Short mmCIF file of C-alpha atoms and ligand atoms in Angstrom, two decimals:
data_model
loop_
_atom_site.label_atom_id
_atom_site.label_comp_id
_atom_site.label_asym_id
_atom_site.label_seq_id
_atom_site.Cartn_x
_atom_site.Cartn_y
_atom_site.Cartn_z
CA MET A 1 95.03 83.44 66.24
CA LYS A 2 93.50 81.91 63.13
CA LYS A 3 95.12 80.95 59.87
CA ARG A 4 93.86 79.30 56.72
CA VAL A 5 96.34 77.19 54.81
CA VAL A 6 96.31 75.11 51.66
CA LEU A 7 98.23 71.89 52.13
CA THR A 8 99.59 70.05 49.13
CA PHE A 9 100.57 66.47 49.87
CA PRO A 10 103.21 64.55 47.95
CA LYS A 11 102.12 61.53 45.88
CA GLN A 12 103.29 58.93 48.35
CA THR A 13 101.02 58.51 51.30
CA ILE A 14 101.97 60.16 54.56
CA GLU A 15 101.63 57.60 57.27
CA GLU A 16 101.36 60.09 60.10
CA PRO A 17 97.94 61.11 61.35
CA ILE A 18 98.64 64.82 60.90
CA THR A 19 95.43 66.30 62.28
CA TYR A 20 95.87 64.20 65.42
CA HIS A 21 99.40 65.56 65.91
CA LEU A 22 98.36 69.13 65.20
CA ILE A 23 95.68 68.84 67.84
CA ARG A 24 97.62 66.90 70.49
CA ASP A 25 101.18 68.18 70.07
CA TYR A 26 100.45 71.78 69.13
CA ASP A 27 97.14 72.34 70.86
CA LEU A 28 95.53 73.62 67.64
CA MET A 29 91.92 73.57 66.56
CA VAL A 30 91.74 72.05 63.10
CA ASN A 31 88.82 72.80 60.81
CA ILE A 32 88.92 71.01 57.47
CA LEU A 33 87.40 73.31 54.86
CA SER A 34 87.94 71.17 51.80
CA ALA A 35 89.95 68.10 50.95
CA LYS A 36 90.86 66.18 47.85
CA VAL A 37 93.11 63.29 48.68
CA ALA A 38 93.36 60.09 46.63
CA PRO A 39 95.99 57.33 46.70
CA ASN A 40 99.00 57.91 44.41
CA GLU A 41 97.92 61.42 43.52
CA GLU A 42 98.94 64.79 44.79
CA GLY A 43 96.44 65.68 47.51
CA ARG A 44 95.09 69.09 48.40
CA MET A 45 93.47 70.15 51.63
CA VAL A 46 92.31 73.50 52.92
CA ILE A 47 92.30 73.80 56.68
CA GLU A 48 91.73 76.49 59.23
CA LEU A 49 94.04 76.35 62.22
CA SER A 50 93.43 78.26 65.41
CA GLY A 51 95.55 78.42 68.51
CA GLN A 52 98.50 80.28 70.00
CA LYS A 53 100.71 82.15 67.56
CA GLU A 54 103.84 80.22 68.38
CA MET A 55 102.10 76.87 68.28
CA LEU A 56 100.60 77.76 64.92
CA HIS A 57 104.05 78.51 63.57
CA ASN A 58 105.46 75.26 64.98
CA GLY A 59 102.56 73.24 63.65
CA ILE A 60 103.16 74.56 60.15
CA GLU A 61 106.89 73.82 60.47
CA TYR A 62 105.98 70.29 61.49
CA LEU A 63 103.91 69.88 58.30
CA LYS A 64 106.73 71.23 56.16
CA GLY A 65 109.06 68.67 57.76
CA LEU A 66 106.80 65.93 56.42
CA GLY A 67 107.13 67.21 52.86
CA VAL A 68 103.75 68.88 52.84
CA THR A 69 103.76 72.19 50.98
CA THR A 70 101.81 74.87 52.81
CA GLN A 71 100.40 78.07 51.42
CA SER A 72 98.75 80.67 53.51
CA LEU A 73 95.17 81.50 52.60
CA ALA A 74 95.03 84.90 54.26
CA GLN A 75 93.39 86.26 51.11
CA ASP A 76 91.50 83.43 49.61
CA VAL A 77 88.46 83.88 47.42
CA ILE A 78 87.93 87.45 46.26
CA TRP A 79 84.50 88.60 45.16
CA ASP A 80 84.64 91.87 43.26
CA GLU A 81 81.44 93.72 44.01
CA GLN A 82 82.02 96.14 41.13
CA LYS A 83 82.26 93.34 38.61
CA CYS A 84 79.36 91.30 40.00
CA ILE A 85 76.15 91.92 38.08
CA HIS A 86 74.03 89.91 40.53
CA CYS A 87 72.94 87.33 37.99
CA THR A 88 72.82 84.59 40.70
CA ALA A 89 74.39 81.93 38.43
CA CYS A 90 76.89 81.06 41.17
CA ILE A 91 74.29 80.61 43.90
CA PRO A 92 73.19 76.99 43.31
CA LEU A 93 76.84 75.89 43.10
CA CYS A 94 78.11 77.37 46.34
CA PRO A 95 77.93 74.53 48.89
CA SER A 96 78.50 76.67 51.97
CA HIS A 97 76.20 79.62 51.22
CA ALA A 98 79.19 81.96 51.24
CA LEU A 99 77.54 83.44 48.17
CA SER A 100 73.92 84.25 48.87
CA VAL A 101 71.04 86.34 47.51
CA ASP A 102 68.72 88.77 49.17
CA ARG A 103 65.59 87.63 47.34
CA THR A 104 63.66 90.90 47.69
CA GLN A 105 66.45 93.03 46.24
CA MET A 106 67.81 90.16 44.11
CA LEU A 107 71.30 91.30 45.16
CA VAL A 108 74.14 88.85 45.72
CA SER A 109 76.63 89.14 48.56
CA PHE A 110 79.68 87.20 49.68
CA ASN A 111 80.62 86.18 53.20
CA SER A 112 84.27 85.12 53.17
CA ASP A 113 84.00 83.52 56.61
CA ARG A 114 81.73 80.88 55.18
CA CYS A 115 83.82 80.22 52.07
CA ILE A 116 85.47 76.81 52.00
CA VAL A 117 87.55 77.64 48.92
CA CYS A 118 86.10 74.80 46.89
CA GLY A 119 86.50 76.85 43.71
CA LEU A 120 83.17 75.83 42.21
CA CYS A 121 82.06 79.41 41.67
CA LEU A 122 85.15 80.31 39.65
CA LYS A 123 84.15 78.52 36.47
CA THR A 124 80.57 79.58 36.93
CA CYS A 125 80.90 83.34 37.10
CA PRO A 126 80.69 84.68 33.54
CA TYR A 127 81.81 88.18 34.61
CA HIS A 128 85.22 87.43 36.18
CA ALA A 129 83.84 88.70 39.47
CA ILE A 130 85.37 85.87 41.52
CA GLU A 131 89.05 85.15 41.80
CA ILE A 132 91.20 82.95 43.99
CA ARG A 133 94.29 84.73 45.25
CA PHE A 134 96.96 83.17 47.35
CA MET B 1 39.34 107.52 26.45
CA PRO B 2 42.35 106.04 24.71
CA LYS B 3 45.46 108.23 24.71
CA THR B 4 47.85 108.94 21.87
CA ILE B 5 51.63 108.95 21.96
CA ALA B 6 51.56 112.63 20.92
CA GLU B 7 49.48 113.47 24.02
CA ILE B 8 51.81 111.49 26.27
CA ASN B 9 54.82 113.27 24.73
CA GLU B 10 53.21 116.65 25.44
CA ARG B 11 52.96 115.67 29.10
CA ILE B 12 56.54 114.38 29.10
CA LYS B 13 57.77 117.73 27.75
CA LYS B 14 55.86 119.59 30.45
CA GLY B 15 57.19 117.25 33.10
CA ASP B 16 53.66 116.03 33.92
CA ALA B 17 53.78 112.47 32.61
CA VAL B 18 53.06 109.67 35.05
CA VAL B 19 55.81 107.09 34.55
CA VAL B 20 56.11 103.85 36.51
CA THR B 21 58.19 100.70 36.13
CA ALA B 22 56.81 97.32 35.06
CA GLU B 23 57.08 96.25 38.71
CA GLU B 24 55.24 99.27 40.07
CA ILE B 25 52.34 98.95 37.61
CA ILE B 26 51.46 95.56 39.13
CA ASP B 27 50.50 97.13 42.48
CA ILE B 28 48.78 100.08 40.84
CA VAL B 29 46.54 97.81 38.78
CA ASP B 30 45.90 95.68 41.88
CA LYS B 31 44.77 98.70 43.90
CA LYS B 32 42.98 100.82 41.31
CA GLY B 33 41.88 98.32 38.71
CA VAL B 34 42.92 98.34 35.06
CA GLU B 35 40.45 100.98 33.97
CA GLN B 36 41.68 103.61 36.40
CA ALA B 37 45.34 102.62 36.06
CA ALA B 38 45.15 103.00 32.27
CA LYS B 39 43.81 106.53 32.76
CA ASP B 40 46.36 107.54 35.40
CA VAL B 41 49.56 106.04 34.02
CA ASP B 42 51.18 107.30 30.82
CA VAL B 43 54.26 105.14 30.48
CA VAL B 44 55.51 101.84 31.90
CA THR B 45 59.26 101.20 31.71
CA THR B 46 60.53 97.66 31.10
CA ALA B 47 64.10 96.39 31.07
CA THR B 48 66.46 93.46 30.81
CA PHE B 49 70.20 92.87 31.34
CA GLY B 50 71.72 89.58 30.31
CA PRO B 51 73.96 87.78 27.83
CA MET B 52 72.81 88.34 24.24
CA CYS B 53 75.13 86.55 21.82
CA SER B 54 73.78 88.04 18.62
CA SER B 55 75.42 91.41 19.21
CA GLY B 56 78.26 93.41 17.76
CA PHE B 57 79.18 96.76 16.32
CA TYR B 58 80.14 98.17 12.96
CA PHE B 59 82.67 100.93 12.66
CA ASN B 60 84.51 103.13 10.23
CA PHE B 61 88.13 103.59 11.30
CA GLY B 62 89.15 106.32 8.82
CA HIS B 63 91.54 106.19 5.86
CA SER B 64 95.22 105.48 6.32
CA LYS B 65 97.92 107.12 4.18
CA PRO B 66 98.32 105.51 1.69
CA ARG B 67 94.74 104.24 1.63
CA ILE B 68 93.95 100.58 2.20
CA ARG B 69 90.94 98.51 1.16
CA ALA B 70 90.99 96.55 4.37
CA GLN B 71 90.25 92.97 3.45
CA LYS B 72 90.90 91.43 6.82
CA VAL B 73 90.65 93.41 10.04
CA TRP B 74 91.56 92.65 13.67
CA LEU B 75 91.01 94.51 16.92
CA ASN B 76 93.35 93.23 19.64
CA ASN B 77 93.93 90.11 17.53
CA VAL B 78 90.19 89.37 17.39
CA PRO B 79 88.99 89.19 13.77
CA ALA B 80 86.40 91.72 12.62
CA TYR B 81 84.50 91.18 9.40
CA GLY B 82 86.06 93.26 6.64
CA GLY B 83 83.79 92.35 3.76
CA LEU B 84 82.29 95.84 3.69
CA ALA B 85 83.60 99.13 2.26
CA ALA B 86 87.33 100.00 2.44
CA VAL B 87 87.60 100.99 6.11
CA ASP B 88 84.29 99.67 7.46
CA ALA B 89 84.20 96.51 9.56
CA TYR B 90 81.87 94.63 11.93
CA LEU B 91 83.07 93.05 15.14
CA GLY B 92 80.86 90.30 16.51
CA ALA B 93 80.50 89.87 20.27
CA THR B 94 81.25 86.14 20.24
CA GLU B 95 84.39 86.36 18.06
CA LEU B 96 87.53 84.93 19.69
CA PRO B 97 91.21 85.90 19.43
CA GLU B 98 93.10 84.10 16.64
CA ASP B 99 95.16 82.13 19.16
CA ASP B 100 92.38 81.23 21.61
CA PRO B 101 92.74 77.61 22.76
CA THR B 102 88.89 77.33 22.67
CA ASN B 103 87.84 73.94 24.06
CA THR B 104 91.12 72.15 23.37
CA ILE B 105 91.76 72.31 27.09
CA TYR B 106 88.25 71.40 28.13
CA PRO B 107 86.40 73.28 29.44
CA GLY B 108 87.85 76.41 27.80
CA ALA B 109 87.92 79.63 29.81
CA PHE B 110 87.05 82.00 26.94
CA LYS B 111 88.43 84.92 28.89
CA TYR B 112 88.44 87.40 26.02
CA GLY B 113 86.64 88.10 22.78
CA GLY B 114 84.68 90.63 20.74
CA ALA B 115 82.37 91.43 23.64
CA HIS B 116 85.31 92.34 25.89
CA ILE B 117 86.64 94.67 23.19
CA ILE B 118 83.26 96.40 23.07
CA GLU B 119 83.39 96.78 26.86
CA GLU B 120 86.94 98.16 26.68
CA LEU B 121 86.05 100.63 23.95
CA VAL B 122 83.10 102.06 25.87
CA SER B 123 85.41 102.27 28.92
CA GLY B 124 87.58 104.66 26.87
CA LYS B 125 90.43 102.20 26.36
CA ASP B 126 92.72 102.00 23.34
CA VAL B 127 92.77 98.87 21.19
CA ARG B 128 95.18 97.63 18.55
CA LEU B 129 93.84 97.82 15.00
CA LYS B 130 95.40 95.73 12.26
CA ALA B 131 94.24 95.45 8.66
CA ILE B 132 95.72 93.74 5.62
CA SER B 133 94.87 93.86 1.96
CA TYR B 134 96.00 92.84 -1.53
CA GLY B 135 96.52 96.44 -2.77
CA THR B 136 94.72 98.14 -5.65
CA ASP B 137 95.50 101.17 -7.80
CA CYS B 138 93.20 103.33 -5.70
CA TYR B 139 94.03 101.60 -2.38
CA PRO B 140 97.74 100.69 -2.56
CA GLY B 141 98.15 100.05 1.19
CA LYS B 142 98.73 96.39 2.08
CA GLU B 143 99.00 96.55 5.81
CA VAL B 144 98.22 98.99 8.57
CA GLU B 145 98.71 98.60 12.30
CA THR B 146 97.90 101.26 14.88
CA ILE B 147 96.26 102.08 18.18
CA ILE B 148 92.70 103.33 18.07
CA ASN B 149 89.91 104.23 20.49
CA LEU B 150 86.22 104.98 20.22
CA ASN B 151 86.75 108.73 19.72
CA ASP B 152 89.08 108.09 16.79
CA MET B 153 86.44 106.15 14.91
CA ASN B 154 84.16 108.09 12.57
CA GLU B 155 81.18 105.94 13.41
CA ALA B 156 80.79 103.14 15.92
CA VAL B 157 77.32 101.67 15.97
CA LEU B 158 76.10 98.83 18.14
CA PHE B 159 73.94 96.68 15.90
CA ASN B 160 72.53 93.55 17.50
CA PRO B 161 70.62 91.22 15.19
CA ARG B 162 68.89 89.44 18.07
CA ASN B 163 68.34 90.78 21.59
CA ALA B 164 65.63 90.92 24.23
CA TYR B 165 64.28 87.38 23.80
CA GLN B 166 60.66 87.17 24.79
CA ASN B 167 60.97 84.37 27.35
CA TYR B 168 63.55 81.58 27.27
CA ASN B 169 64.35 78.00 28.26
CA VAL B 170 65.33 76.90 31.73
CA GLY B 171 68.42 74.72 31.33
CA VAL B 172 69.04 71.52 33.31
CA ASN B 173 71.39 68.58 32.88
CA CYS B 174 69.96 65.05 33.18
CA SER B 175 73.26 63.30 32.45
CA ASP B 176 75.85 62.03 34.92
CA ARG B 177 78.59 64.53 34.13
CA VAL B 178 78.97 68.30 34.44
CA ILE B 179 78.15 70.08 31.18
CA TYR B 180 79.25 73.54 30.06
CA THR B 181 76.62 75.36 28.00
CA TYR B 182 75.51 78.83 27.02
CA MET B 183 73.06 78.38 29.89
CA GLY B 184 76.04 78.18 32.24
CA VAL B 185 77.65 75.30 34.11
CA LEU B 186 74.99 72.64 34.61
CA GLN B 187 75.55 70.07 37.32
CA PRO B 188 74.74 66.39 36.72
CA ARG B 189 71.39 64.80 37.65
CA MET B 190 69.62 68.15 37.59
CA GLY B 191 71.93 69.64 40.22
CA ASN B 192 70.90 73.14 39.19
CA ALA B 193 68.51 74.89 36.83
CA ASN B 194 69.50 78.12 35.05
CA TYR B 195 67.08 80.64 33.61
CA SER B 196 67.62 83.81 31.60
CA SER B 197 64.85 86.37 31.58
CA ALA B 198 63.88 89.35 33.67
CA GLY B 199 60.33 87.94 33.79
CA GLN B 200 57.81 90.59 34.80
CA LEU B 201 60.28 93.38 33.93
CA SER B 202 61.25 92.03 30.51
CA PRO B 203 60.22 94.23 27.55
CA LEU B 204 58.47 91.76 25.26
CA LEU B 205 56.76 89.95 28.14
CA ASN B 206 55.02 93.24 28.96
CA ASP B 207 53.86 93.76 25.38
CA PRO B 208 53.31 90.15 24.37
CA LEU B 209 51.56 90.93 21.07
CA TYR B 210 53.89 93.80 20.09
CA LEU B 211 51.08 96.36 20.23
CA THR B 212 53.45 99.26 20.96
CA ILE B 213 56.99 97.88 20.51
CA GLY B 214 57.82 97.90 16.81
CA ILE B 215 60.23 99.20 14.22
CA GLY B 216 61.27 102.71 15.23
CA THR B 217 60.67 102.35 18.98
CA ARG B 218 63.23 104.46 20.85
CA ILE B 219 64.89 102.56 23.70
CA PHE B 220 67.59 102.63 26.37
CA LEU B 221 70.46 100.66 24.82
CA GLY B 222 73.70 99.99 26.66
CA GLY B 223 73.34 103.23 28.62
CA GLY B 224 72.66 105.38 25.54
CA ILE B 225 69.74 105.82 23.21
CA GLY B 226 68.96 103.24 20.57
CA TYR B 227 66.14 102.01 18.39
CA VAL B 228 64.32 98.84 17.53
CA VAL B 229 65.16 98.49 13.83
CA TRP B 230 63.57 95.19 12.89
CA ASN B 231 62.37 91.98 14.46
CA GLY B 232 65.33 90.00 15.72
CA THR B 233 66.58 86.80 14.09
CA GLN B 234 64.66 83.67 15.11
CA HIS B 235 61.62 85.88 15.84
CA ASN B 236 58.97 83.25 16.52
CA PRO B 237 55.72 85.03 17.39
CA CYS B 238 53.53 81.96 16.88
CA ALA B 239 55.18 80.08 19.76
CA LEU B 240 52.89 78.51 22.36
CA ARG B 241 51.09 81.16 24.45
CA GLY B 242 49.04 81.08 27.62
CA GLU B 243 45.52 82.44 28.01
CA ASN B 244 47.09 85.76 28.98
CA LYS B 245 48.75 85.78 25.50
CA VAL B 246 52.19 85.61 27.14
CA PRO B 247 54.49 83.13 25.34
CA LYS B 248 55.44 80.02 27.27
CA ARG B 249 58.47 79.41 25.05
CA GLY B 250 61.17 81.55 23.48
CA ALA B 251 59.16 83.70 21.06
CA GLY B 252 59.67 87.24 19.77
CA THR B 253 63.06 88.96 19.51
CA LEU B 254 64.30 92.45 18.63
CA ALA B 255 67.05 93.74 16.36
CA VAL B 256 68.39 96.92 17.98
CA LEU B 257 70.83 99.64 17.00
CA GLY B 258 72.40 102.66 18.66
CA ASP B 259 75.44 104.93 18.81
CA LEU B 260 78.15 103.02 20.68
CA LYS B 261 79.85 106.29 21.61
CA GLN B 262 76.98 107.11 23.99
CA MET B 263 77.14 103.77 25.77
CA SER B 264 78.78 102.71 29.02
CA PRO B 265 80.57 99.65 30.43
CA ASN B 266 77.91 99.52 33.15
CA TRP B 267 75.46 98.29 30.56
CA LEU B 268 77.67 96.49 28.05
CA ARG B 269 79.69 93.74 29.70
CA GLY B 270 81.83 91.00 28.24
CA VAL B 271 80.70 87.53 29.27
CA SER B 272 82.89 84.41 29.50
CA MET B 273 80.92 81.18 29.55
CA THR B 274 83.25 78.39 30.63
CA GLY B 275 83.36 75.67 27.98
CA TYR B 276 81.05 77.59 25.67
CA GLY B 277 82.43 80.92 24.54
CA VAL B 278 82.14 84.68 24.77
CA SER B 279 78.99 86.75 24.78
CA LEU B 280 77.91 90.31 25.51
CA ALA B 281 75.58 91.29 28.33
CA VAL B 282 73.42 94.10 27.03
CA GLY B 283 71.25 96.46 29.06
CA ILE B 284 68.00 97.31 27.31
CA GLY B 285 65.10 99.43 28.53
CA VAL B 286 61.89 99.82 26.55
CA PRO B 287 59.10 102.29 27.38
CA ILE B 288 55.54 101.17 26.83
CA PRO B 289 53.02 103.99 26.29
CA ILE B 290 49.76 103.15 28.08
CA LEU B 291 47.41 103.98 25.23
CA ASN B 292 44.49 101.86 26.41
CA GLU B 293 43.32 99.30 28.96
CA GLU B 294 44.50 96.29 27.00
CA ILE B 295 48.08 97.58 26.90
CA CYS B 296 47.86 98.45 30.59
CA ARG B 297 46.64 94.97 31.50
CA PHE B 298 49.53 93.41 29.60
CA THR B 299 52.10 95.49 31.49
CA ALA B 300 50.67 94.35 34.82
CA VAL B 301 51.79 90.76 34.15
CA ARG B 302 53.59 89.23 37.12
CA ASP B 303 56.28 86.57 37.50
CA ALA B 304 53.79 83.93 38.69
CA GLU B 305 51.88 84.26 35.40
CA ILE B 306 54.89 83.80 33.12
CA TYR B 307 55.88 80.18 32.39
CA ALA B 308 59.10 78.84 30.91
CA PRO B 309 59.97 75.32 29.70
CA VAL B 310 62.55 73.21 31.54
CA ILE B 311 64.85 71.64 28.93
CA ASP B 312 67.59 69.03 29.23
CA TYR B 313 70.79 70.49 27.77
CA SER B 314 72.65 67.17 27.90
CA THR B 315 70.59 65.38 25.22
CA THR B 316 67.31 66.93 24.12
CA TYR B 317 68.60 70.38 23.31
CA PRO B 318 71.80 69.43 21.48
CA GLN B 319 69.97 66.76 19.48
CA ARG B 320 67.21 69.22 18.55
CA GLU B 321 64.47 67.20 20.15
CA SER B 322 61.68 69.14 21.69
CA ASP B 323 60.91 67.39 24.96
CA VAL B 324 59.87 69.83 27.65
CA ILE B 325 60.40 68.24 31.06
CA THR B 326 57.93 70.57 32.75
CA GLU B 327 56.93 74.23 32.94
CA VAL B 328 57.80 76.53 35.81
CA ASN B 329 57.03 80.20 36.42
CA TYR B 330 59.40 83.06 37.18
CA SER B 331 58.16 83.49 40.71
CA GLN B 332 59.32 79.92 41.40
CA LEU B 333 62.58 80.45 39.51
CA LYS B 334 63.40 83.61 41.46
CA SER B 335 62.58 81.97 44.81
CA GLY B 336 65.82 79.99 44.44
CA LYS B 337 64.36 76.55 43.82
CA ILE B 338 61.97 74.73 41.56
CA ILE B 339 60.51 71.27 41.94
CA VAL B 340 60.93 68.90 39.00
CA ASN B 341 59.72 65.30 39.19
CA GLY B 342 59.39 65.70 42.95
CA LYS B 343 62.99 66.85 43.35
CA ASP B 344 64.09 70.26 44.67
CA ILE B 345 66.47 71.93 42.23
CA PRO B 346 68.31 75.13 43.12
CA THR B 347 68.03 77.84 40.48
CA GLY B 348 70.51 80.35 39.13
CA GLY B 349 69.98 83.26 36.80
CA LEU B 350 72.02 84.44 33.86
CA SER B 351 70.03 87.62 33.37
CA SER B 352 70.35 90.09 36.26
CA TYR B 353 67.03 91.08 37.77
CA ALA B 354 68.72 93.70 39.97
CA LYS B 355 70.29 95.37 36.93
CA ALA B 356 67.03 95.19 34.96
CA ARG B 357 65.33 96.93 37.88
CA GLU B 358 68.02 99.62 37.84
CA ILE B 359 67.56 100.21 34.10
CA SER B 360 63.76 100.46 34.40
CA GLY B 361 64.38 103.12 37.06
CA ILE B 362 66.88 105.07 34.94
CA LEU B 363 64.56 105.07 31.93
CA LYS B 364 61.70 106.21 34.15
CA GLU B 365 63.83 109.11 35.37
CA TRP B 366 64.88 110.09 31.84
CA ILE B 367 61.24 110.24 30.79
CA GLN B 368 60.13 112.11 33.92
CA LYS B 369 62.84 114.70 33.33
CA GLY B 370 61.73 115.18 29.74
CA ASP B 371 65.05 113.88 28.39
CA PHE B 372 63.51 110.93 26.60
CA ILE B 373 60.57 111.37 24.23
CA LEU B 374 58.60 108.36 23.03
CA THR B 375 58.37 107.39 19.37
CA ASP B 376 55.50 105.77 17.56
CA LYS B 377 56.47 102.59 15.74
CA VAL B 378 56.66 103.06 11.97
CA ALA B 379 55.85 99.42 11.25
CA SER B 380 54.68 96.51 13.41
CA LEU B 381 56.60 93.35 14.18
CA PRO B 382 55.06 90.14 12.85
CA SER B 383 52.74 88.90 15.62
CA SER B 384 50.91 85.75 16.66
CA ASP B 385 48.69 85.91 13.59
CA SER B 386 51.61 86.05 11.12
CA GLY B 387 51.87 82.31 10.56
CA ILE B 388 55.66 82.50 10.93
CA SER B 389 57.34 79.32 12.09
CA LEU B 390 61.00 78.64 12.76
CA LYS B 391 62.58 76.56 10.05
CA PRO B 392 65.26 74.08 11.04
CA LEU B 393 68.15 73.63 8.65
CA ARG B 394 67.34 71.28 5.78
CA GLU B 395 70.55 69.34 5.21
CA THR B 396 70.97 68.02 1.70
CA THR B 397 74.00 66.53 0.02
CA PRO B 398 75.61 69.12 -2.26
CA GLN B 399 75.81 67.92 -5.92
S1 SF4 C 1 84.91 78.88 46.62
FE1 SF4 C 1 83.07 79.83 45.79
S2 SF4 C 1 81.56 78.15 45.69
FE2 SF4 C 1 83.22 77.45 47.04
S3 SF4 C 1 82.51 78.04 49.07
FE3 SF4 C 1 83.78 79.75 48.36
S4 SF4 C 1 82.30 81.13 47.43
FE4 SF4 C 1 81.24 79.17 47.65
S1 SF4 C 2 77.99 84.51 38.96
FE1 SF4 C 2 79.44 86.25 39.19
S2 SF4 C 2 78.28 88.03 38.45
FE2 SF4 C 2 76.80 86.40 38.82
S3 SF4 C 2 76.09 86.76 40.92
FE3 SF4 C 2 77.76 85.28 41.06
S4 SF4 C 2 79.57 86.55 41.39
FE4 SF4 C 2 77.99 87.94 40.66
#
C-alpha cells in the first residue's frame, strides 16, 4: 500500500531521525517528494510511504505522537483538462516533468505519479487549470 | 492569372473552394511550388488564441422604470465605464473588482475581473448589474440593481482596440528574484523564456504587409463572426523586418469587433496573471484569399523564418530601454528550449498553438461548407511605407 502525506513540523526542532524510524521500526519505504525545513520555522515535507497497511497506520500515528501534523495527499494536484488551453506556460517550471508537452500536437498532459507537489505550477497557470486539493 | 475575391466567393458558394490552413500551405508550396499552389489554393486560414489585454465589450442594458442615466455602472462589482448614453456601458477585460487586493499581498492572484465576466456571460450565466446616478428630470432614477444575462441585453458587442499582435517579445528575467509580469512568471537568471505568438499560424505573420487583411475583413472572433474595424492601437508597421518582410519585433495590430451573443467560452477565456492582473484570451481566425503568388508565398512562411526579440523584463522592459538580448525563431521556441549566451533556457508559451490550430481548422470548415463568405477590405491598414512610428509619452510639468 502507498500513501502520500504532507507533514507539517512544529517550530522547535524534532530531535528524532524520523525517516530512520519509519524505515527501521515500521518497515516502510520513504520517498521524499518535497521538503522545506528551516530552523525556527514551521517545516513542510511531502513524502510517499509504502509498506503494509497496518505499519503505514502505525507509522503515521508515530509521527502524530511527535507533534507532526499529517495530511493525506490522496488527491494532490488536480489538472483540469477542460480548463487547460495548452499554452505550455507551466512546462518550464515543472521540475519533475509531471506536466509535459507532446511537441507535434503541442498538447499538454499531466502525469500525477510524477508530481512532487511543489506547487510551482499553481501561480503560473493563468487559466485556473491547476489546483491543489487535500 | 490572379484571382479575385468575387471569384473565390463563387467557388465557396458552390462548395468548390480549395481551403487549407496556414500550416498545410507550407507543405503544398514545398511540393508544388508557389506558382502552382497559388493557382490551386483559394483560401488559407490563419488563427491565434492568447491573452489580449486590450479587449472588452459595450452593451445596452435597457431602460429601468423609472429611467436612469447610469453614471457609474458595475457588473458583479467590477466597474464598467458609464460615460456613454443613459444605459450604455463598456466593460474592459482588465478591470478588477472594487475590493480586489491587487498586489497588496504580493504577488496578487487576480482571480477575477472584466474578462471573467465576459467568459461567464458567453457561458449563459447571470451577472449582477448595479448602476447609480444623480437623477435628472428625464431620468429620475438614482440607483438600480438587478440580475442580467446576455439575452437580456439589447446589444452586447465585443470591441477590442488591440488584438492579434503581429509578432511579440520573448520575456526573460536577468535579475536574481522571481518576477511576475504580463509575460507570466519569470524565474531568476533566465530560468525560463516565455513567448506569445502562434508563429506560422498567426494572422498578421501570414500577411506581413497587410495586402488582404484590412478594414472590413470578416473573421472568426471568439467563436462567432466579427470584423477587422481599424488598425489596432500601437500599430507599428515600420518595425524592423527581415528579408522576407516578416516583422522581427511587435509590429501591426488589429482592432476587431463582433456580436458577443454569438461567441463561446471556448474561445473567450478569462486570464489571471499572478502579480500582474486580468486579461482575456481571445480566439481569432482570419482567412487570407490567395489572389496571387506573392500572397501565397507570404502564407507559406514557417516558424523557422519568423524571429522574435528576447527582452529582459526585470530591467530593460520596465525602464523602456530597448536592448534586445538576442533573436530566436519560433521553431526554436516551440522545441521547448532556446540557447541564450550559451545557456539552455526552457521555453513556455502564453498563446496556445493547439487552440490556434483548432481555430484554423474550424474556419476552414466554415468556408468549405459555404457558411463563411470572404469580404474585400474597404480600406487598407497603414503598412511599412506609412512612416508611422510609435511615440513614447512626452512627460512635461503641467503649468
Ligand atoms: S506541483 Fe506542479 S510544478 Fe510541481 S511537480 Fe506537480 S505538476 Fe509539476
Ligand atoms: S499553464 Fe495552465 S493552461 Fe497552460 S498548459 Fe499549463 S495547465 Fe494548461
